[in-house]
Amino acid sequence: MSDWLRLRVPFMYDLLDHLKHYQAPKNLNFWYFFGALSLLVLGNQLLTGIWLLMYYTPTAADAMASIEFMMREVNFGWLFRYLHAAGASFFFVVVYLHMYRALLYGSYKAPREILWLSGCVMLLLLMAEAYTGYVLPWGQMSYWAARVITSLFKTIPVIGEPLVLLIQGDYEVSEVTLHRFFSFHVVLFPLIILGFVFFHTLCLHAVGSNNPDGIEIKDNLDAQGKPKDGVSFHPFYTVKDVMGVGIFLFIFLSVVFLAPRGWGLVLEPENFEIANPMVTPLHIKPSWYLAPYYAILRAVPDKSLGAIAMFASLLMFFLLPWLDRSPVRSMRYKGPLSRITLGLFTVSFLGLLIVGCLPATYWATFSARIFAILYFSFFFLMPIYSYYDWHKVPPSRLTI
Amino acid sequence: MSEVDLKKRRLLQSAGAWGVLGIVGAAVPFLQSLNPSRVTRLKGMPVEVDVSNMSEGQQKTVMWRGKPVWIIKRSKEMLASLDVLQGNLRDPGSESSSQPSYAQNQYRSVDPNYLVLLGVCTHLGCAPTYRPEKGAIDSEWQGGFFCSCHGSKFDLAGRVFDGVPAPTNLEVPPYHFKDGALVIGEEGE
Amino acid sequence: MILLLLIGCFFSVAQPILDAPDFSYQKEAQIKAGAKAFAQSCFSCHSMNYMRTDALTLAAGIKSENAMAWPKDSWMGHPPPDLSLVTAYRGVDYVYSYLRGYYLDAEVEGGYENIVMPGTQMPNPFSLMQGDQVLLTQDIAHKRLFEVLDLKTKGTMTPQEFEDYVTSIVAYLVYASDPSEADRYAYAPWVLGFLAIFVLIMIRLDLVYWAEIHEQHDHEKN
Ligand code: HEM
Ligand code: FES
């Protein structure tokens, strides 16, 4: 049987063999859970999304009613809604930690630039996916988020206005916009994301995993040509990853079952009120996972410059492989300058996240400016401090 | 086998069992949610029809669980026609057809005056038409139901004729009479 | 109402501290009583549309088809909203304090003002039951409601009866905004317990597998 199949679908066997024998460094720590967990959450979003689609109606009159219907009348409808909503938030938690791992261990550096870039593209896609999904319940925040974000594009010179018309399909965000965002959210973006996930994994398996020491395990091969410091992915990391999945599910499902609105972070109170184009909610704020960039937008006292700063804050990630001029990858062997700047970056990102969720008071704007400056300095000054920073010589073998 | 291997195997087995249990458990809500929602189930509740003012030969159609249910008030003459046909029917005694036990008789009904049928052809689900006029379909026609999709014919008790594609008699839904009204979709006491 | 709230927030920054309802331990009975109270005091104006087939709701006589359908421009453009989700977007404490926050004010039409939502369109639904409250001081910022409101004339209910009555309504509203709560809490221990055991098994399995690698590594070192 297996020969019969092997002859007909050899690539399936190659794939399985590859996964089984993929040599991973022996010293991967919990930071390496988050890639597999991203896949898990992606699966959760796809599956629960398909189930939500069975009842969701993308019209201005029925969108919210169809969701509330599902949550009350359909068997376990509430479960799918909450899994999907909390899943979106957890997706960002997991992906941000996944990226932070790369910052810690220099995973974006050569030869993993394309791997990193494909990740950056996925981050943008994920934001687009989350944003279009957020519009679908057609609550107050859905509607006003759609208006605020689409009008951002108006700041682009010359093509701004026609572009916004093109996106909205109407003179103002309306049911027409809802329909197309629906189409983007359930078909277009998921398809592209899946494509990139595939590409991302291919890249990873081509260049191999980095590790907390930031040294190449391929530099130390045994007589058979296997890395001395490598172990085959299966069973060693499959067991570990399944353990990680268990821990993650425990936390995730605790929120889903016990606090599914996530203290207003997963489902904002304002969005339980149906969209009303006549009345803006008192305090418009984005979802927490977009708040850092939104805070940067607000921190700049000029409309176009604010929009540019916001997009730039995201584009910074793309440049990282070429900004870092340190001879070593991992923070373990980088010097104090790199450590301090990463620490400040962490503070500024979290600071922007919090400030972005608060009303734009004097102090909020003031601190957003400080954090924004820190945020950008981390990137702009990196060629300098990473080059001149002290560093230790990494060991030639992994520290376990 | 070494002690470590034994331990490993025991743990693998429990992890596997636990994993399978988890996946089966997780599948339950996904499958459950595909079943009719509470609203659908409520909509599928029995329907009450007032039949007291129906004239002889009249047909009334009501919807029950998304399907048409016919109520026909049969005249003496119509009932008499049912005796004549026995020979040409595929299942005159309704042995291989689907109906509640109280409708498995020549008239296929509780009260011979009222015929209650599911208006769904037992061939491929088209909706047959009620043709009470004698000779309407062919010269022998005593009145009955004709399905224009593939030409199935049924008599005035919904019994299928021989030589047509439909295999069995038209279905009778559960029903009973309550205080003079007809209740469709529920067995009587 | 939102508009008025908006104006209210700009002009009277002074907000009292909201009270939190003290839900009883017999939640289900309280919710049931709340549904009845809702039918009696609120349903004449407010719909409860998302609760269309809920047994408890129907038993109290709250049926979507019997709900008032207000024209858009009635009530000066602020017709009574549907309340199925009101505690979700306003907050539980807000609704609870709002319902208990009416006081006599001869200057407003209808004779009652509300301390939580000044200028509210909703006439005091409880004036007979609760009696009339008066405002003791204009300085309400960061004060508790009982510090600034005083019951002047008695109503048909004792203060405790009225308290129970309003609390039950809020309990029902909270239930209506997410009827899945009881189900969720019932499943949670099973789901989480199951996962906890799974994690324990996996941790042990992981240790057993990785002991091998660590042994090998130590061996290489020496
Ligand atoms: C849909 C979202 C994503 C999925 C499903 C995903 C999946 C994965 C998986 C399974 C791995 C291997 C396991 C691991 O190292 O944790 C991985 C590695 C990696 N990912 Fe992602 N990822 C996603 C988003 C991103 C993003 C947004 C970035 C960065 C901007 C990124 C950058 C990387 C890098 C640099 C590695 C290699 C890390 C190393 O070897 O040290 N990924 N990804
Ligand atoms: S469906 Fe009626 S004859 Fe074929």
mmCIF file of C-alpha atoms and ligand atoms in Angstrom, chain B residues 121 123-126 147 149-152 165, ligand 2:
data_model
loop_
_atom_site.group_PDB
_atom_site.id
_atom_site.type_symbol
_atom_site.label_atom_id
_atom_site.label_comp_id
_atom_site.label_asym_id
_atom_site.label_seq_id
_atom_site.Cartn_x
_atom_site.Cartn_y
_atom_site.Cartn_z
ATOM 1 C CA CYS B 121 -43.727 13.032 -4.761
ATOM 2 C CA HIS B 123 -40.106 9.634 -6.710
ATOM 3 C CA LEU B 124 -37.764 12.612 -6.639
ATOM 4 C CA GLY B 125 -39.555 15.163 -4.540
ATOM 5 C CA CYS B 126 -41.548 17.259 -7.022
ATOM 6 C CA CYS B 147 -46.814 14.556 -10.836
ATOM 7 C CA CYS B 149 -42.061 15.830 -13.394
ATOM 8 C CA HIS B 150 -41.910 12.216 -14.490
ATOM 9 C CA GLY B 151 -45.561 11.325 -14.763
ATOM 10 C CA SER B 152 -46.309 9.575 -11.482
ATOM 11 C CA PRO B 165 -41.668 5.992 -11.516
HETATM 12 S S1 FES D 2 -40.638 13.520 -8.959
HETATM 13 FE FE1 FES D 2 -42.695 13.037 -9.229
HETATM 14 S S2 FES D 2 -42.573 11.695 -10.837
HETATM 15 FE FE2 FES D 2 -40.503 12.088 -10.550
#
